Amino acid sequence: MLTLHCPNCGVMADETELHAEGEAHIKRFGPGSSDEEFENYLFERKNPKGVHFERWRHVAGCGKYFHAARNTMTLEVYGTYSAQTLAPPKTLVNAIKKKHPEWEGWA
Amino acid sequence: MRRYSAFAIAREGARYHQGWERAWNSPVPKKKYDVIIVGAGGHGLATAFYLGKNFGITNVAIIEKGWLGGGNTGRNTTIIRSNYLQDPSAAIYEKARSLYETMSQDLNYNVMFSPRGVIMLAQTQSEIRGYQRTAHANALQGVTTEWIEPARVKELVPIINLDGPRYPVLGGLWQARGGTARHDAVAWGYARACSDMGMDIIQKCEVTGVMQEGGKVTGVQTTKGDIACDKLAMVVAGNAGDLAGQAGFRLPLDSVALQALVSEPIKPCMDVVVMANTVHGYMSQSDKGEMVIGGGTDGFNNYTQRGSFHHVEETVRALIETFPIIGRLKMLRQWGGIVDVTGDRSPIISKTPLGNTFINCGWGTGGFKSIPGSGWAMAELVAKGEPGPLAADFGLNRFREGRFIDESVAAGVAH
């Protein structure tokens, strides 16, 4: 079973306490944006085979959002971090890169 | 191709079964094809079949990275129904259901289609209203369904417990012409018919890149070398996002795991398919006597073909309440498949940003029932280059234009 460390309340949370919220770091568009930008923001997803940065919510715990880096091919969890950021922490990206040199990196 | 018949069985029986042919050829790929279809699951093979049958295009290769029908085609719970709320969905699923009725004859292959009837249980007040609405919509669409009261549910499913403590059965949406079919046989039957038309089915051959020139596709790179083509059809379900990435565009999809399980075989006890969407469980009994059980999807992106155990537990817990008789059954097998889910829970049958390239994906948790209808519509799109009436509403552009075919409320969970 998937367990993730919640960076907000500090506990190791079991999958049944959590809710997956999809791709993280999506750039948002507001009024005045083009149809293409809205389509990209609202619907199109990277859905990668491999390293995935995603949002989770600790619904049956502290109730707060956080981010996780996880591998969709192996279910390996690389780490979790605060949702109060526009990009994953450099140390985490470097650690994943070190483990998987063929990974194209976070973009 | 030698036809299968009672006479053929007698003939082969008389000569120690020495004369059966291989059902399909496994040739070395040619240098070039008119159409390459990526994905030899039900949808890909059906696309190939109707390309040949309806449009006479037979210089076709169907490329499969694993084995034929080894993805979601062999992993679903084989339910066939067409009681959808929205008109475009009802049209394509009803086309598929009607093609299932004659599929064994059309393919000369017994797909064991069993129109035993499907009940979708209403277990909350909102489900009652939802299914009554669907029944009215179906009446207008020409799809025969019926709202039934709890007493009739009990008559159809004697083993059901109407008075469950959490979710009593308040009625149901009944489609008498829905049912099940043998999922492997659907893939095998189409493969045999395609091979007979001269098409090449190439297994254990993974596409590693899409070759293009001047905005149009020219072929694919594979683990068995480069293969050129005039047109490319991507029919790869959960892997659609990955393949689209190779071709240079993105899709509105998330790939997640969906699980199913079967029990040990028992004597016949339920001769219809029962779906309980509120509690994320659906069940039917196979011809071997196993209870075939499907559950809900995991919430997170996943390509591993295995899901979370707690979803199995949730499903079984709910079904035991509704069917107390299964409480002591042992489960034999449990498995997962990777389904590609769109925002409106409707599929994509569409042209793509790359010229002469077409995509069929996004069937999510409901792909099996739609195989023949999906292949029919996809073949028309590939042959003519423009979608026909069945596929027209399922284009990728609907997300940009806000023309959703919203089935997420009506059927977001179980299919």
PDB file of N, CA, C and O in Angstrom, chain B residues 44-70:
ATOM      1  N   GLY B  44      -8.311  -2.072 -31.630  1.00  0.00           N
ATOM      2  CA  GLY B  44      -7.405  -2.028 -32.778  1.00  0.00           C
ATOM      3  C   GLY B  44      -7.781  -3.071 -33.821  1.00  0.00           C
ATOM      4  O   GLY B  44      -7.836  -2.784 -35.018  1.00  0.00           O
ATOM      5  N   LEU B  45      -8.072  -4.287 -33.358  1.00  0.00           N
ATOM      6  CA  LEU B  45      -8.428  -5.362 -34.282  1.00  0.00           C
ATOM      7  C   LEU B  45      -9.778  -5.098 -34.942  1.00  0.00           C
ATOM      8  O   LEU B  45      -9.966  -5.365 -36.126  1.00  0.00           O
ATOM      9  N   ALA B  46     -10.719  -4.536 -34.178  1.00  0.00           N
ATOM     10  CA  ALA B  46     -12.028  -4.208 -34.754  1.00  0.00           C
ATOM     11  C   ALA B  46     -11.870  -3.118 -35.816  1.00  0.00           C
ATOM     12  O   ALA B  46     -12.513  -3.154 -36.870  1.00  0.00           O
ATOM     13  N   THR B  47     -10.991  -2.136 -35.543  1.00  0.00           N
ATOM     14  CA  THR B  47     -10.720  -1.088 -36.529  1.00  0.00           C
ATOM     15  C   THR B  47     -10.205  -1.713 -37.820  1.00  0.00           C
ATOM     16  O   THR B  47     -10.664  -1.384 -38.916  1.00  0.00           O
ATOM     17  N   ALA B  48      -9.248  -2.632 -37.676  1.00  0.00           N
ATOM     18  CA  ALA B  48      -8.684  -3.296 -38.855  1.00  0.00           C
ATOM     19  C   ALA B  48      -9.763  -4.085 -39.596  1.00  0.00           C
ATOM     20  O   ALA B  48      -9.877  -4.021 -40.823  1.00  0.00           O
ATOM     21  N   PHE B  49     -10.585  -4.808 -38.837  1.00  0.00           N
ATOM     22  CA  PHE B  49     -11.619  -5.647 -39.452  1.00  0.00           C
ATOM     23  C   PHE B  49     -12.580  -4.807 -40.297  1.00  0.00           C
ATOM     24  O   PHE B  49     -12.885  -5.146 -41.447  1.00  0.00           O
ATOM     25  N   TYR B  50     -13.054  -3.677 -39.730  1.00  0.00           N
ATOM     26  CA  TYR B  50     -14.022  -2.876 -40.471  1.00  0.00           C
ATOM     27  C   TYR B  50     -13.352  -2.056 -41.577  1.00  0.00           C
ATOM     28  O   TYR B  50     -14.006  -1.686 -42.552  1.00  0.00           O
ATOM     29  N   LEU B  51     -12.046  -1.766 -41.454  1.00  0.00           N
ATOM     30  CA  LEU B  51     -11.322  -1.156 -42.581  1.00  0.00           C
ATOM     31  C   LEU B  51     -11.392  -2.094 -43.774  1.00  0.00           C
ATOM     32  O   LEU B  51     -11.614  -1.666 -44.909  1.00  0.00           O
ATOM     33  N   GLY B  52     -11.186  -3.369 -43.523  1.00  0.00           N
ATOM     34  CA  GLY B  52     -11.232  -4.349 -44.602  1.00  0.00           C
ATOM     35  C   GLY B  52     -12.645  -4.613 -45.080  1.00  0.00           C
ATOM     36  O   GLY B  52     -12.932  -4.603 -46.274  1.00  0.00           O
ATOM     37  N   LYS B  53     -13.553  -4.810 -44.133  1.00  0.00           N
ATOM     38  CA  LYS B  53     -14.908  -5.236 -44.483  1.00  0.00           C
ATOM     39  C   LYS B  53     -15.720  -4.094 -45.103  1.00  0.00           C
ATOM     40  O   LYS B  53     -16.412  -4.287 -46.092  1.00  0.00           O
ATOM     41  N   ASN B  54     -15.643  -2.894 -44.515  1.00  0.00           N
ATOM     42  CA  ASN B  54     -16.490  -1.799 -44.977  1.00  0.00           C
ATOM     43  C   ASN B  54     -15.829  -0.943 -46.049  1.00  0.00           C
ATOM     44  O   ASN B  54     -16.506  -0.248 -46.792  1.00  0.00           O
ATOM     45  N   PHE B  55     -14.482  -0.939 -46.096  1.00  0.00           N
ATOM     46  CA  PHE B  55     -13.807  -0.011 -47.006  1.00  0.00           C
ATOM     47  C   PHE B  55     -12.801  -0.702 -47.935  1.00  0.00           C
ATOM     48  O   PHE B  55     -12.128  -0.042 -48.716  1.00  0.00           O
ATOM     49  N   GLY B  56     -12.667  -2.012 -47.824  1.00  0.00           N
ATOM     50  CA  GLY B  56     -11.787  -2.750 -48.728  1.00  0.00           C
ATOM     51  C   GLY B  56     -10.308  -2.440 -48.584  1.00  0.00           C
ATOM     52  O   GLY B  56      -9.527  -2.708 -49.495  1.00  0.00           O
ATOM     53  N   ILE B  57      -9.916  -1.849 -47.443  1.00  0.00           N
ATOM     54  CA  ILE B  57      -8.496  -1.554 -47.225  1.00  0.00           C
ATOM     55  C   ILE B  57      -7.889  -2.731 -46.456  1.00  0.00           C
ATOM     56  O   ILE B  57      -8.222  -2.954 -45.292  1.00  0.00           O
ATOM     57  N   THR B  58      -7.018  -3.489 -47.113  1.00  0.00           N
ATOM     58  CA  THR B  58      -6.491  -4.687 -46.453  1.00  0.00           C
ATOM     59  C   THR B  58      -4.975  -4.701 -46.349  1.00  0.00           C
ATOM     60  O   THR B  58      -4.409  -5.612 -45.741  1.00  0.00           O
ATOM     61  N   ASN B  59      -4.294  -3.696 -46.937  1.00  0.00           N
ATOM     62  CA  ASN B  59      -2.837  -3.614 -46.772  1.00  0.00           C
ATOM     63  C   ASN B  59      -2.573  -2.941 -45.424  1.00  0.00           C
ATOM     64  O   ASN B  59      -2.185  -1.775 -45.348  1.00  0.00           O
ATOM     65  N   VAL B  60      -2.841  -3.689 -44.365  1.00  0.00           N
ATOM     66  CA  VAL B  60      -2.873  -3.133 -43.008  1.00  0.00           C
ATOM     67  C   VAL B  60      -1.989  -3.978 -42.090  1.00  0.00           C
ATOM     68  O   VAL B  60      -1.978  -5.206 -42.195  1.00  0.00           O
ATOM     69  N   ALA B  61      -1.237  -3.300 -41.211  1.00  0.00           N
ATOM     70  CA  ALA B  61      -0.504  -4.011 -40.165  1.00  0.00           C
ATOM     71  C   ALA B  61      -1.063  -3.598 -38.813  1.00  0.00           C
ATOM     72  O   ALA B  61      -1.360  -2.428 -38.593  1.00  0.00           O
ATOM     73  N   ILE B  62      -1.214  -4.572 -37.944  1.00  0.00           N
ATOM     74  CA  ILE B  62      -1.621  -4.280 -36.568  1.00  0.00           C
ATOM     75  C   ILE B  62      -0.430  -4.645 -35.690  1.00  0.00           C
ATOM     76  O   ILE B  62      -0.035  -5.808 -35.633  1.00  0.00           O
ATOM     77  N   ILE B  63       0.140  -3.635 -35.036  1.00  0.00           N
ATOM     78  CA  ILE B  63       1.374  -3.832 -34.276  1.00  0.00           C
ATOM     79  C   ILE B  63       1.059  -3.858 -32.789  1.00  0.00           C
ATOM     80  O   ILE B  63       0.330  -3.001 -32.285  1.00  0.00           O
ATOM     81  N   GLU B  64       1.613  -4.824 -32.095  1.00  0.00           N
ATOM     82  CA  GLU B  64       1.295  -5.007 -30.670  1.00  0.00           C
ATOM     83  C   GLU B  64       2.580  -5.227 -29.885  1.00  0.00           C
ATOM     84  O   GLU B  64       3.390  -6.068 -30.250  1.00  0.00           O
ATOM     85  N   LYS B  65       2.754  -4.458 -28.800  1.00  0.00           N
ATOM     86  CA  LYS B  65       4.014  -4.600 -28.061  1.00  0.00           C
ATOM     87  C   LYS B  65       4.029  -5.874 -27.216  1.00  0.00           C
ATOM     88  O   LYS B  65       5.080  -6.433 -26.952  1.00  0.00           O
ATOM     89  N   GLY B  66       2.880  -6.309 -26.765  1.00  0.00           N
ATOM     90  CA  GLY B  66       2.813  -7.540 -25.975  1.00  0.00           C
ATOM     91  C   GLY B  66       2.243  -8.654 -26.824  1.00  0.00           C
ATOM     92  O   GLY B  66       2.721  -8.926 -27.908  1.00  0.00           O
ATOM     93  N   TRP B  67       1.200  -9.294 -26.310  1.00  0.00           N
ATOM     94  CA  TRP B  67       0.531 -10.316 -27.095  1.00  0.00           C
ATOM     95  C   TRP B  67      -0.897  -9.884 -27.347  1.00  0.00           C
ATOM     96  O   TRP B  67      -1.443  -9.035 -26.637  1.00  0.00           O
ATOM     97  N   LEU B  68      -1.473 -10.483 -28.367  1.00  0.00           N
ATOM     98  CA  LEU B  68      -2.777 -10.093 -28.870  1.00  0.00           C
ATOM     99  C   LEU B  68      -3.864 -10.196 -27.772  1.00  0.00           C
ATOM    100  O   LEU B  68      -4.003 -11.250 -27.149  1.00  0.00           O
ATOM    101  N   GLY B  69      -4.562  -9.116 -27.551  1.00  0.00           N
ATOM    102  CA  GLY B  69      -5.633  -9.125 -26.553  1.00  0.00           C
ATOM    103  C   GLY B  69      -5.140  -9.273 -25.125  1.00  0.00           C
ATOM    104  O   GLY B  69      -5.889  -9.684 -24.247  1.00  0.00           O
ATOM    105  N   GLY B  70      -3.871  -8.941 -24.868  1.00  0.00           N
ATOM    106  CA  GLY B  70      -3.308  -9.158 -23.534  1.00  0.00           C
ATOM    107  C   GLY B  70      -3.408  -7.956 -22.608  1.00  0.00           C
ATOM    108  O   GLY B  70      -3.009  -8.019 -21.452  1.00  0.00           O
TER     109      GLY B  70
END
